Structures are given as structure tokens and as C-alpha cells.
CSV table of C-alpha atoms (C1' of nucleotides) in Angstrom, one decimal:
chain,number,residue,atom,x,y,z
B,16,MET,CA,136.2,77.2,118.6
B,17,ALA,CA,135.3,74.1,116.9
B,18,THR,CA,138.2,71.5,117.1
B,19,GLN,CA,139.2,70.1,113.8
B,20,ARG,CA,138.7,66.3,113.8
B,21,ARG,CA,140.0,63.6,111.6
B,22,VAL,CA,137.3,62.9,108.6
B,23,THR,CA,139.1,60.7,106.6
B,24,PRO,CA,138.8,57.1,106.3
B,25,ARG,CA,140.4,55.1,108.8
B,26,LYS,CA,141.3,52.0,106.5
B,27,ARG,CA,140.5,51.5,103.0
B,28,PRO,CA,138.2,48.8,102.1
B,29,SER,CA,140.4,46.4,99.5
B,30,GLN,CA,138.2,43.3,99.2
B,31,GLY,CA,135.0,43.8,97.5
B,32,ARG,CA,133.0,42.7,100.4
B,33,SER,CA,134.2,45.4,102.4
B,34,LYS,CA,133.4,47.9,99.9
B,35,ALA,CA,129.8,47.0,99.9
B,36,THR,CA,130.0,47.5,103.7
B,37,VAL,CA,131.3,50.9,103.3
B,38,GLU,CA,128.9,51.7,100.5
B,39,ALA,CA,125.8,50.5,102.7
B,40,ILE,CA,127.0,52.5,105.6
B,41,VAL,CA,127.0,55.7,103.7
B,42,GLN,CA,123.9,55.0,102.0
B,43,ALA,CA,122.4,54.0,105.5
B,44,THR,CA,123.7,57.3,107.0
B,45,ALA,CA,122.0,59.2,104.2
B,46,ARG,CA,118.7,57.2,104.9
B,47,VAL,CA,118.7,57.9,108.5
B,48,LEU,CA,119.5,61.6,108.1
B,49,LEU,CA,116.5,61.7,105.7
B,50,LYS,CA,114.0,59.7,107.9
B,51,ASP,CA,115.0,60.9,111.2
B,52,GLY,CA,117.2,63.9,111.0
B,53,TYR,CA,120.5,64.8,112.6
B,54,GLU,CA,119.6,64.7,115.9
B,55,ALA,CA,118.6,61.0,115.7
B,56,CYS,CA,121.5,60.0,113.4
B,57,THR,CA,123.4,57.9,116.0
B,58,THR,CA,126.2,55.6,115.0
B,59,ASN,CA,124.4,52.5,116.5
B,60,ARG,CA,121.2,53.6,114.1
B,61,VAL,CA,123.5,53.8,111.3
B,62,ALA,CA,124.8,50.4,111.9
B,63,GLU,CA,121.6,48.7,112.5
B,64,THR,CA,120.1,50.3,109.3
B,65,ALA,CA,122.9,49.3,107.1
B,66,GLY,CA,122.4,45.6,108.5
B,67,VAL,CA,126.0,45.9,110.1
B,68,SER,CA,127.6,45.6,113.0
B,69,ILE,CA,128.9,49.0,115.0
B,70,GLY,CA,132.3,47.5,114.9
B,71,SER,CA,132.4,47.5,111.4
B,72,VAL,CA,131.4,51.2,111.2
B,73,TYR,CA,134.3,52.1,113.1
B,74,GLN,CA,136.7,50.2,111.1
B,75,TYR,CA,136.4,52.3,108.2
B,76,PHE,CA,135.1,55.6,109.7
B,77,PRO,CA,136.9,57.3,112.5
B,78,ASN,CA,134.0,59.0,114.3
B,79,LYS,CA,130.5,59.9,113.6
B,80,GLU,CA,131.3,63.2,111.7
B,81,SER,CA,133.0,61.4,108.9
B,82,LEU,CA,129.9,59.4,108.2
B,83,VAL,CA,128.1,62.6,107.8
B,84,VAL,CA,131.1,64.2,105.5
B,85,ALA,CA,131.1,61.1,103.3
B,86,VAL,CA,127.6,61.6,102.6
B,87,MET,CA,128.0,65.3,102.0
B,88,GLU,CA,130.9,64.4,99.7
B,89,GLY,CA,128.7,62.2,97.7
B,90,HIS,CA,126.1,64.6,97.4
B,91,LEU,CA,128.0,67.7,96.7
B,92,GLY,CA,130.0,65.6,94.1
B,93,GLN,CA,126.9,64.9,92.3
B,94,MET,CA,125.7,68.4,92.4
B,95,GLN,CA,129.1,69.5,91.0
B,96,GLU,CA,129.1,67.0,88.4
B,97,ALA,CA,125.7,68.1,87.1
B,98,LEU,CA,126.6,71.6,87.0
B,99,ALA,CA,130.0,70.8,85.3
B,100,ARG,CA,128.4,69.1,82.6
B,101,ARG,CA,126.0,72.3,81.8
B,102,LEU,CA,129.2,74.5,82.1
B,103,GLY,CA,131.1,72.6,79.8
B,104,GLU,CA,128.4,73.2,77.5
B,105,LEU,CA,128.5,76.8,77.5
B,106,SER,CA,128.6,77.7,73.8
B,107,ASP,CA,129.4,80.9,72.4
B,108,ALA,CA,126.0,81.7,71.8
B,109,ASP,CA,124.7,85.2,72.6
B,110,LEU,CA,125.0,86.2,76.3
B,111,PRO,CA,121.4,85.8,77.0
B,112,THR,CA,121.1,82.5,76.1
B,113,VAL,CA,124.5,81.8,77.9
B,114,VAL,CA,122.8,83.3,81.0
B,115,LYS,CA,119.9,81.4,80.9
B,116,SER,CA,121.6,78.0,80.5
B,117,MET,CA,123.7,78.7,83.2
B,118,VAL,CA,120.8,79.6,85.5
B,119,GLY,CA,119.2,76.7,84.4
B,120,GLY,CA,122.0,74.5,85.1
B,121,MET,CA,122.1,75.8,88.8
B,122,LEU,CA,118.4,75.1,89.1
B,123,GLU,CA,118.9,71.7,87.8
B,124,MET,CA,121.7,70.8,90.2
B,125,HIS,CA,119.3,71.5,92.9
B,126,ARG,CA,117.0,68.9,91.9
B,127,ILE,CA,119.2,66.2,92.9
B,128,GLN,CA,118.2,64.9,96.5
B,129,PRO,CA,116.5,68.2,97.3
B,130,ARG,CA,115.3,66.9,100.8
B,131,LEU,CA,118.9,65.4,101.6
B,132,HIS,CA,120.3,68.7,100.8
B,133,ARG,CA,118.0,70.5,103.0
B,134,VAL,CA,118.7,68.2,105.9
B,135,LEU,CA,122.3,68.7,105.1
B,136,LEU,CA,122.0,72.4,105.3
B,137,GLU,CA,119.6,73.0,107.9
B,138,GLN,CA,120.5,70.4,110.3
B,139,VAL,CA,124.1,69.6,110.3
B,140,PRO,CA,126.4,72.0,112.2
B,141,ARG,CA,129.9,72.7,112.4
B,142,ILE,CA,131.2,69.9,110.6
B,143,GLY,CA,131.9,72.8,108.0
B,144,ALA,CA,128.7,72.2,105.9
B,145,LEU,CA,129.1,75.7,104.6
B,146,LYS,CA,132.6,75.5,104.1
B,147,ARG,CA,132.4,72.5,101.9
B,148,LEU,CA,129.2,74.0,100.1
B,149,HIS,CA,131.3,77.0,99.5
B,150,GLU,CA,134.4,74.9,98.3
B,151,LEU,CA,132.0,73.7,95.7
B,152,ASN,CA,131.1,76.7,94.4
B,153,ASP,CA,134.6,77.7,94.4
B,154,GLN,CA,135.2,74.9,92.0
B,155,TYR,CA,133.2,76.4,89.2
B,156,GLU,CA,133.8,80.1,90.0
B,157,PRO,CA,136.8,79.9,88.2
B,158,LEU,CA,135.4,78.7,84.9
B,159,VAL,CA,132.7,81.5,85.1
B,160,ALA,CA,135.3,84.1,85.6
B,161,ALA,CA,137.4,82.8,82.8
B,162,TRP,CA,134.4,83.0,80.4
B,163,LEU,CA,133.5,86.7,81.7
B,164,GLU,CA,137.0,87.5,80.7
B,165,ALA,CA,137.2,86.1,77.6
B,166,HIS,CA,134.0,87.9,76.9
B,167,GLN,CA,134.8,91.1,78.7
B,168,GLU,CA,134.8,93.3,75.5
B,169,GLN,CA,130.9,92.3,75.0
B,170,LEU,CA,130.0,93.1,78.6
B,171,GLU,CA,129.6,96.2,80.4
B,172,LEU,CA,131.4,95.3,83.4
B,173,PRO,CA,133.5,97.0,86.2
B,174,ASN,CA,135.5,94.8,88.0
B,175,PRO,CA,135.0,91.6,86.2
B,176,GLY,CA,137.3,89.9,89.2
B,177,ALA,CA,134.3,90.3,91.5
B,178,ALA,CA,131.4,89.7,89.0
B,179,ALA,CA,131.8,85.9,89.2
B,180,TYR,CA,131.8,85.6,92.4
B,181,VAL,CA,128.7,87.9,92.9
B,182,MET,CA,126.8,86.3,90.3
B,183,ILE,CA,127.3,82.9,91.9
B,184,ALA,CA,126.7,83.8,95.3
B,185,ALA,CA,123.5,85.5,94.1
B,186,VAL,CA,121.8,82.8,92.4
B,187,GLU,CA,122.9,80.1,94.7
B,188,GLY,CA,121.5,82.4,97.5
B,189,VAL,CA,118.2,82.8,96.0
B,190,VAL,CA,117.9,79.2,94.7
B,191,SER,CA,118.9,77.7,98.0
B,192,ARG,CA,116.6,80.0,100.0
B,193,VAL,CA,113.7,79.2,97.5
B,194,MET,CA,114.3,75.3,97.8
B,195,LEU,CA,113.7,75.6,101.6
B,196,GLU,CA,110.8,78.0,101.7
B,197,LYS,CA,108.9,77.5,98.3
B,198,PRO,CA,110.1,74.5,96.7
B,199,GLY,CA,107.3,74.6,94.2
B,200,TRP,CA,108.4,77.8,92.5
B,201,VAL,CA,111.4,75.9,90.8
B,202,GLU,CA,108.9,73.7,89.2
B,203,LEU,CA,106.8,76.2,88.3
B,204,GLY,CA,109.3,78.1,86.1
B,205,VAL,CA,108.7,81.2,87.9
B,206,LEU,CA,112.4,81.3,89.0
B,207,GLU,CA,114.3,81.0,86.0
B,208,PRO,CA,113.4,83.9,84.0
B,209,GLN,CA,113.5,86.3,86.9
B,210,LEU,CA,117.0,84.8,87.9
B,211,THR,CA,118.1,85.4,84.1
B,212,ARG,CA,117.1,88.7,84.2
B,213,LEU,CA,119.0,89.3,87.3
B,214,ILE,CA,122.0,88.0,86.2
B,215,LEU,CA,121.8,89.5,82.5
B,216,GLY,CA,121.1,92.9,84.0
B,217,TYR,CA,123.9,92.8,86.0
B,218,LEU,CA,126.4,91.4,83.3
B,219,ALA,CA,125.1,93.5,80.5
B,220,PRO,CA,122.0,95.6,81.3
B,221,HIS,CA,121.9,97.0,78.0
B,222,LEU,CA,120.9,93.4,76.6
B,223,VAL,CA,118.0,93.0,79.0
B,224,PRO,CA,114.7,92.9,76.8
B,225,ILE,CA,112.3,95.7,77.6
B,226,THR,CA,109.3,94.6,78.9
B,227,ARG,CA,106.5,97.0,79.9
B,228,ARG,CA,104.2,95.4,82.5
B,229,ALA,CA,103.7,91.7,82.9
B,230,PRO,CA,101.6,90.2,80.2
B,231,SER,CA,100.3,87.2,82.1
B,232,PRO,CA,98.5,87.9,85.8
B,233,ALA,CA,101.5,87.9,88.2
B,234,PRO,CA,101.2,85.5,90.7
B,235,ALA,CA,101.2,87.6,93.9
B,236,ALA,CA,104.1,87.4,96.5
B,237,PRO,CA,103.4,85.0,99.2
R,11,MET,CA,112.2,64.9,111.7
R,12,ALA,CA,113.4,67.3,114.4
R,13,THR,CA,110.9,67.2,117.2
R,14,GLN,CA,109.2,70.8,118.2
R,15,ARG,CA,110.3,71.7,121.6
R,16,ARG,CA,109.1,74.6,123.8
R,17,VAL,CA,111.5,77.4,123.7
R,18,THR,CA,109.3,79.9,125.3
R,19,PRO,CA,110.3,81.0,128.7
R,20,ARG,CA,109.3,79.2,131.8
R,21,LYS,CA,108.4,81.9,134.0
R,22,ARG,CA,108.4,85.4,133.8
R,23,PRO,CA,110.7,87.6,135.9
R,24,SER,CA,108.9,90.1,138.0
R,25,GLN,CA,111.1,91.4,140.4
R,26,GLY,CA,114.1,93.4,139.3
R,27,ARG,CA,116.4,91.1,140.6
R,28,SER,CA,115.3,88.2,138.5
R,29,LYS,CA,115.4,90.4,135.3
R,30,ALA,CA,118.9,91.2,135.7
R,31,THR,CA,119.3,87.3,136.4
R,32,VAL,CA,117.7,86.5,133.2
R,33,GLU,CA,119.4,89.3,131.2
R,34,ALA,CA,122.7,88.0,132.6
R,35,ILE,CA,121.9,84.4,131.4
R,36,VAL,CA,121.3,85.5,128.0
R,37,GLN,CA,124.4,87.7,127.7
R,38,ALA,CA,126.7,84.9,129.1
R,39,THR,CA,125.2,82.4,126.6
R,40,ALA,CA,126.2,84.8,123.8
R,41,ARG,CA,129.6,85.1,125.3
R,42,VAL,CA,130.1,81.3,125.6
R,43,LEU,CA,129.0,81.1,121.8
R,44,LEU,CA,131.4,83.3,120.9
R,45,LYS,CA,134.2,82.2,122.7
R,46,ASP,CA,133.7,78.6,122.7
R,47,GLY,CA,131.2,77.9,119.9
R,48,TYR,CA,128.0,76.1,120.2
R,49,GLU,CA,129.4,72.6,121.0
R,50,ALA,CA,131.0,73.8,124.3
R,51,CYS,CA,128.1,75.8,125.1
R,52,THR,CA,126.7,73.6,127.9
R,53,THR,CA,124.0,74.8,130.3
R,54,ASN,CA,126.3,74.5,133.3
R,55,ARG,CA,128.8,76.7,131.8
R,56,VAL,CA,126.3,79.2,130.9
R,57,ALA,CA,125.2,79.2,134.5
R,58,GLU,CA,129.0,79.5,135.9
R,59,THR,CA,129.7,82.4,133.2
R,60,ALA,CA,126.4,84.2,134.1
R,61,GLY,CA,127.5,83.6,137.8
R,62,VAL,CA,124.5,82.2,138.5
R,63,SER,CA,123.4,78.7,139.6
R,64,ILE,CA,122.2,76.2,137.0
R,65,GLY,CA,118.9,75.8,139.1
R,66,SER,CA,118.2,79.5,138.1
R,67,VAL,CA,118.7,79.2,134.4
R,68,TYR,CA,116.1,76.5,134.5
R,69,GLN,CA,113.5,78.8,136.4
R,70,TYR,CA,113.2,80.7,133.4
R,71,PHE,CA,114.5,78.8,130.5
R,72,PRO,CA,112.8,75.2,130.0
R,73,ASN,CA,116.0,73.8,128.2
R,74,LYS,CA,119.2,74.6,126.5
R,75,GLU,CA,117.8,75.3,123.2
R,76,SER,CA,115.5,78.3,124.4
R,77,LEU,CA,118.8,80.1,125.5
R,78,VAL,CA,120.2,80.1,122.2
R,79,VAL,CA,116.7,81.1,121.0
R,80,ALA,CA,116.8,84.2,123.5
R,81,VAL,CA,120.2,85.0,122.3
R,82,MET,CA,119.2,84.9,118.5
R,83,GLU,CA,116.0,86.7,119.0
R,84,GLY,CA,118.0,89.5,120.4
R,85,HIS,CA,120.4,89.5,117.7
R,86,LEU,CA,118.0,89.3,114.9
R,87,GLY,CA,115.8,92.1,116.6
R,88,GLN,CA,118.7,94.2,116.6
R,89,MET,CA,119.6,93.6,113.0
R,90,GLN,CA,115.9,94.1,112.1
R,91,GLU,CA,115.5,97.5,113.6
R,92,ALA,CA,118.8,98.8,112.2
R,93,LEU,CA,117.5,97.9,108.7
R,94,ALA,CA,113.8,99.0,109.7
R,95,ARG,CA,115.3,102.4,110.2
R,96,ARG,CA,117.0,102.5,107.1
R,97,LEU,CA,114.2,101.2,105.0
R,98,GLY,CA,111.8,104.0,106.7
R,99,GLU,CA,114.0,106.7,105.4
R,100,LEU,CA,113.3,105.1,101.9
R,101,SER,CA,113.1,108.7,100.2
R,102,ASP,CA,111.1,109.4,96.8
R,103,ALA,CA,114.5,110.1,95.4
R,104,ASP,CA,115.6,108.6,92.0
R,105,LEU,CA,115.8,104.6,91.9
R,106,PRO,CA,119.4,104.4,91.9
R,107,THR,CA,119.8,106.5,95.2
R,108,VAL,CA,117.0,104.2,96.6
R,109,VAL,CA,118.6,101.2,95.8
R,110,LYS,CA,121.8,102.1,96.9
R,111,SER,CA,120.5,103.2,100.1
R,112,MET,CA,118.5,100.0,100.3
R,113,VAL,CA,121.9,97.8,99.7
R,114,GLY,CA,123.7,100.0,102.2
R,115,GLY,CA,121.3,99.2,104.8
R,116,MET,CA,121.5,95.8,104.2
R,117,LEU,CA,125.4,95.8,104.5
R,118,GLU,CA,125.1,98.0,107.7
R,119,MET,CA,122.9,95.6,109.3
R,120,HIS,CA,125.4,92.7,109.0
R,121,ARG,CA,127.9,95.0,110.9
R,122,ILE,CA,126.2,94.2,114.1
R,123,GLN,CA,127.9,91.6,116.1
R,124,PRO,CA,129.3,89.7,112.9
R,125,ARG,CA,131.0,87.4,114.8
R,126,LEU,CA,127.9,86.1,116.8
R,127,HIS,CA,126.0,86.1,113.5
R,128,ARG,CA,128.7,83.8,112.1
R,129,VAL,CA,128.5,81.3,115.1
R,130,LEU,CA,124.5,81.4,114.9
R,131,LEU,CA,124.6,80.7,111.2
R,132,GLU,CA,127.2,78.3,110.9
R,133,GLN,CA,127.0,76.2,114.2
R,134,VAL,CA,123.6,76.2,115.7
R,135,PRO,CA,121.7,73.5,113.9
R,136,ARG,CA,118.0,72.4,113.7
R,137,ILE,CA,117.0,75.1,116.3
R,138,GLY,CA,115.2,76.6,113.2
R,139,ALA,CA,117.9,79.1,112.7
R,140,LEU,CA,117.3,79.6,109.4
R,141,LYS,CA,113.7,79.6,109.6
R,142,ARG,CA,113.9,82.7,112.2
R,143,LEU,CA,116.4,84.2,109.8
R,144,HIS,CA,114.0,83.7,106.9
R,145,GLU,CA,111.2,85.3,109.3
R,146,LEU,CA,113.6,88.1,109.5
R,147,ASN,CA,113.4,88.8,105.9
R,148,ASP,CA,109.8,88.2,105.7
R,149,GLN,CA,109.4,91.3,107.8
R,150,TYR,CA,110.8,93.8,105.4
R,151,GLU,CA,109.9,91.8,102.3
R,152,PRO,CA,106.4,93.6,102.2
R,153,LEU,CA,107.9,97.0,102.6
R,154,VAL,CA,110.2,96.3,99.7
R,155,ALA,CA,107.2,95.0,97.9
R,156,ALA,CA,104.9,97.9,98.6
R,157,TRP,CA,107.5,100.4,97.1
R,158,LEU,CA,108.2,98.4,94.3
R,159,GLU,CA,104.3,98.4,93.6
R,160,ALA,CA,104.1,102.2,94.3
R,161,HIS,CA,106.5,102.9,91.7
R,162,GLN,CA,105.7,100.3,89.3
R,163,GLU,CA,105.3,102.8,86.5
R,164,GLN,CA,108.9,104.0,86.7
R,165,LEU,CA,110.3,100.3,86.6
R,166,GLU,CA,110.5,97.5,83.7
R,167,LEU,CA,109.3,95.0,85.7
R,168,PRO,CA,107.6,91.8,84.7
R,169,ASN,CA,106.1,89.9,87.8
R,170,PRO,CA,106.6,92.6,90.5
R,171,GLY,CA,105.1,90.0,93.0
R,172,ALA,CA,108.4,88.0,92.9
R,173,ALA,CA,110.8,91.0,92.4
R,174,ALA,CA,111.0,91.8,96.0
R,175,TYR,CA,111.6,88.1,97.1
R,176,VAL,CA,114.4,87.9,94.4
R,177,MET,CA,116.0,90.8,95.3
R,178,ILE,CA,116.1,90.4,99.0
R,179,ALA,CA,117.1,86.7,99.0
R,180,ALA,CA,119.8,87.7,96.1
R,181,VAL,CA,121.5,90.7,98.2
R,182,GLU,CA,120.9,88.7,101.4
R,183,GLY,CA,122.9,85.6,99.8
R,184,VAL,CA,125.8,87.3,98.7
R,185,VAL,CA,126.0,89.6,101.9
R,186,SER,CA,126.2,86.5,104.2
R,187,ARG,CA,128.2,84.6,102.1
R,188,VAL,CA,130.8,87.4,101.9
R,189,MET,CA,130.5,87.9,105.7
R,190,LEU,CA,131.7,84.2,106.1
R,191,GLU,CA,134.3,84.0,103.4
R,192,LYS,CA,135.7,87.7,102.5
R,193,PRO,CA,134.7,89.6,105.7
R,194,GLY,CA,137.2,92.3,104.5
R,195,TRP,CA,135.3,93.3,101.5
R,196,VAL,CA,132.5,94.9,103.3
R,197,GLU,CA,134.9,97.5,104.6
R,198,LEU,CA,136.6,98.0,101.3
R,199,GLY,CA,133.5,99.0,100.1
R,200,VAL,CA,133.8,96.6,97.1
R,201,LEU,CA,130.4,95.0,97.8
R,202,GLU,CA,128.3,98.0,97.5
R,203,PRO,CA,128.6,98.8,94.3
R,204,GLN,CA,128.3,95.5,92.8
R,205,LEU,CA,125.2,94.8,94.7
R,206,THR,CA,123.4,98.1,93.6
R,207,ARG,CA,124.4,97.5,90.0
R,208,LEU,CA,123.0,93.9,90.5
R,209,ILE,CA,119.7,95.1,91.7
R,210,LEU,CA,119.4,98.4,89.7
R,211,GLY,CA,120.1,96.0,86.6
R,212,TYR,CA,117.2,93.7,87.8
R,213,LEU,CA,114.8,96.4,88.4
R,214,ALA,CA,115.4,98.7,85.6
R,215,PRO,CA,118.3,97.9,83.5
R,216,HIS,CA,117.7,101.1,81.6
R,217,LEU,CA,119.0,103.1,84.4
R,218,VAL,CA,122.3,101.1,84.7
R,219,PRO,CA,125.0,103.8,84.0
R,220,ILE,CA,127.2,102.8,81.0
R,221,THR,CA,130.8,101.9,82.1
R,222,ARG,CA,132.9,100.5,79.5
R,223,ARG,CA,135.8,98.9,81.3
R,224,ALA,CA,136.8,99.4,84.9
R,225,PRO,CA,139.0,102.6,85.5
R,226,SER,CA,140.8,101.6,88.6
R,227,PRO,CA,142.9,98.4,88.6
R,228,ALA,CA,140.4,96.0,89.4
R,229,PRO,CA,141.3,93.8,92.7
R,230,ALA,CA,141.7,90.4,91.4
R,231,ALA,CA,139.3,87.4,92.4
R,232,PRO,CA,140.3,85.4,95.5
V,30,DA,C1',146.1,23.3,103.0
V,31,DA,C1',147.8,26.4,106.2
V,32,DG,C1',149.2,30.6,107.5
V,33,DA,C1',148.2,35.7,106.9
V,34,DA,C1',145.6,39.5,106.0
V,35,DT,C1',141.3,41.4,105.8
V,36,DA,C1',136.8,41.8,107.5
V,37,DG,C1',133.1,41.4,111.0
V,38,DC,C1',130.9,41.1,115.6
V,39,DG,C1',128.4,43.4,119.4
V,40,DA,C1',128.3,43.7,124.6
V,41,DG,C1',130.5,46.7,127.4
V,42,DT,C1',132.8,51.3,128.9
V,43,DA,C1',133.2,55.7,130.2
V,44,DA,C1',132.1,60.0,129.8
V,45,DA,C1',129.2,64.0,128.9
V,46,DC,C1',125.5,66.8,129.7
V,47,DC,C1',120.6,68.0,130.6
V,48,DT,C1',117.7,68.5,133.9
V,49,DT,C1',115.2,68.0,138.4
V,50,DC,C1',114.2,68.6,143.5
V,51,DA,C1',114.4,69.8,148.2
V,52,DC,C1',116.0,73.5,150.4
V,53,DA,C1',117.9,78.2,151.8
V,54,DT,C1',117.5,83.2,151.0
V,55,DT,C1',115.4,87.3,149.8
V,56,DT,C1',111.8,90.4,148.9
V,57,DT,C1',106.8,91.9,148.9
V,58,DC,C1',103.0,93.3,151.3
V,59,DG,C1',98.9,93.0,154.4
I,26,DC,C1',106.2,92.0,162.1
I,27,DG,C1',105.6,87.7,159.7
I,28,DA,C1',103.3,84.8,156.2
I,29,DA,C1',103.7,83.9,151.5
I,30,DA,C1',105.6,84.6,147.2
I,31,DA,C1',109.5,85.0,144.5
I,32,DT,C1',114.1,84.1,143.5
I,33,DG,C1',118.4,81.5,144.2
I,34,DT,C1',121.4,77.1,145.1
I,35,DG,C1',124.0,72.7,143.5
I,36,DA,C1',124.6,68.2,144.4
I,37,DA,C1',122.8,64.2,142.2
I,38,DG,C1',120.1,61.1,139.0
I,39,DG,C1',119.3,59.4,135.0
I,40,DT,C1',119.9,58.9,130.2
I,41,DT,C1',122.0,58.9,125.8
I,42,DT,C1',125.9,57.9,122.8
I,43,DA,C1',130.3,57.5,120.8
I,44,DC,C1',133.7,54.4,120.6
I,45,DT,C1',136.8,50.1,122.2
I,46,DC,C1',138.2,45.6,122.2
I,47,DG,C1',138.8,40.9,122.3
I,48,DC,C1',137.3,37.6,119.5
I,49,DT,C1',135.3,35.1,115.3
I,50,DA,C1',134.5,34.4,110.3
I,51,DT,C1',135.8,35.0,105.6
I,52,DT,C1',139.0,35.7,101.9
I,53,DC,C1',143.7,35.7,100.0
I,54,DT,C1',148.3,34.0,99.0
I,55,DT,C1',151.8,30.5,98.1
DNA sequence: AAGAATAGCGAGTAAACCTTCACATTTTCG
DNA sequence: CGAAAATGTGAAGGTTTACTCGCTATTCTT
């Protein structure tokens, strides 16, 4: 199976100059990934794009993988931050509102560098892209779980332990697929109501508003 | 971006002998992928494992990618077949039963070579693994959509066009993540009721059975 | 200012691996 | 049978690419 390699920095930049270098390298990696894809993302090319010698790259990064990991770390960090902000605002409003807000947050999170996200998802292998992504989710799962438990009385929820997990996986599954296949949907606002309904129907079916038929001409499936 | 390469067979085997060769090559590819991962899956190693000369490999496969694609094609074909069988049996039973059966089918589908599936998902990059996977889904989405439209009256469903898509993406998202992270859950039967509830709550919230609190001690979240 | 530490350079190395090709063997079929 | 088509062989070519290392330049410290 895939061998584990070191991906932590080789040396920490201490002077301001070197910090800039490291930053330039990471950004260059992202740029190359975006423009040319993972295949063409060679160490030499990254160095060149960063306007830096290849030797400098290897002063701070032990290997090629660590470059991509750094990019991924940064990107996921941004996403996580965006979501945490939204989750922090989770008020004690009524459930439909809260759910809508959570779903909105997860959608918003995916507005951050969607093209980079795509490359990272689609092209980067074995580095553990998925693993890191899941770690990201694992970080906000407890938040959601805690919220659920606190409001357990208002919900009709067997097995609240699994609920947070299922919820997050479901939303994330739909969103990330839509981002890959039909990026337009997010902007069109098609997704939010659907996901809200999905989750609300899961957590508290009795709270789903009754709607007989679609009032608007439904946009047909692809 | 990633360049498109030919992945179709170079020559079609006509004699029985060569058919066996091709089969051996594809199977060897799968075996190597399983045992050593994508990284170590070199053409020479595949040839060796298949007990065949490297020249023979290139007689039928234009390049390395096409080998993996062949494996993927076979695997997804099996999965698709399994699911199609289940969907074909979609009776006109009541909605909860039908949903349960669909969910069960998708779970069952993932019992086919889960380890190979994992390698294909996690390690194989840029070949368009995800694309093919999505194509798989696209093939049964119409089936589900048709069923939904036929039974639209019984459902409370705004925008039935998007419903099939969301449904499938949600279930697939949860299942494939669980398969990667907590494979045990599938066998334990934790997942099926949750997913059934998720989908039923989405399609017809008023049909979700009312359950105040979990009767059994809920298996805590990870 | 000088020595030390940190940062930067880039040609060169060494290994990996895909793919080809000229040739050998087997099967088909008139 | 015997020619032609199909199949199989594997050593070697050629390219690509991650990474090293000896050296220089800059910045810090005292």
C-alpha cells in the first residue's frame, strides 16, 4: 500500500525573507496546479513559477508531496474557517432556520477557490486528499452533534449519535458532486432549498412545510 | 489541463488464446492495484503478474491508463448490474418499502470488491475515475426520476426534477464515505435505517414513522 | 566589522518507467 | 502443406523528473 512519507517542513523559515519565499512557493504550487493540473506540477516548474531556485524549494519542503499538502492545508483551512464562522452563529432560532443556515454555510464554504478544490479532489491521489478532507469534516461534526444533543427533545431522532455524521456526509456528498458536475446550480439557488428539505426531513419530518406540487415551473433534470 | 489520451483497446483479440491473455492482463492489473496500490502498478509488473510479456500488454492496450480504465470499467459494470437488478424489482409497494429497497440496493452494490473500489477511488487520479463513477450514477438516475414522476401524486415534492439527483448524490455520498471511514457500519445495519429515513423524509416527510427517542442504546458517534 | 547563521542558487545525478521494435512462435485456412 | 495472419517475446531506448550538493550571497549578532 501507499507508503507514508514525511510531509512536514524540513526547516522553518525564520527571517522575513525566507517566509516570503515559502509563501511564494506555496502560491506557485497552487497556480501551477490550477493552470496545468497535477500531472504537470513538477518541482522545477513550481520553483520557476515562484521565481525561486529549485534548491530553495528543497530547503523548506522535503519532497513534492509536501508542496501539495501545504496547498491543501491552506485551502481546507480557509474552508473550515468560513464554516466555523457560520456554525458559531448557530442561534437558538427555530429548527428550520438553523438548518437552512447550516446548509447555507456549507454551500458558501464551497465558493472558496472552487477550481482549486476541484483539482485537489479530482487529480491529487494517494496523498490522502480524501483523508484530509474527512478530517476537515471531523472537526465540525462534534459541533453539529453537540447541537443536536442539546436540542434532542425538539427533534424526532433515533440514534442522534449517527445523525450528525449522516447529515454532514449527505450534504457534503451532494454539494461536492454538484460543484463538479453542475456548478451553476449553486448560484441559481436550486440547491439550498433542496438540501434544507433533505436535512430537515431527516431531523424533524414533522416540521417540513407541506407543499403540494411545485408552484414554479420546475427546471427539468439534466 | 489533463490531456485526453486514448484508452480504448489498440487491437481486438480474435482468437481464444489472446482473449485469455487480455483477461489475464486485466485481472493482473486489479490484483496489483489491490496488493500494491496505484503507485506500484507499473506496466512491467502487471505483465509479470499476468505471466505475459510486456510486449503483449502493449499489443492490446495503448498505454498504462487504459489498463486501469479496463479494470474500472469492469468493476463499475458489476456494480451497475447489481443495482439495476434491484431497481428493476421496484414494485408498486408503499413508498417506505420502496425507498428501503432502493437504499438497500445501493448498499448492496458497495459490497462488490470494496477494497478495489477504495483503491480506485482514493488512489487513481486524473483518469477520470470520478467522471466514470458519475456516469454510473447518471445511468440509474433516469430510472429513479421516472419512478418519482410516476408517483408524484403520492409525494410531497416540489421540483421532482432535482429530487432524483439529490437523492442519489446524498445516498452515494454517505455510503461511499462510510465505506472508506467506517466499513463496519454497513454490516452492522446502522446505515440502512438512517438512509431510509433521510430519503423518506425528503420525498414524503409525512410518511416518516414517528419515533420519540431511540429505544435501543444508541451506538455513540466515533 | 567579522564571524556565524540563515537563505539562495542551479547544474548535475541517478533512478524509474513507459513504450517500441525486430524477431520468434503459434494458429488459421485455402 | 505452406503461406499469411495473429500472437507473443523482452532487451533496450529515451525521456522525464525528483532531489542533492558544493558554493555564493545576504542578514544577524556581538
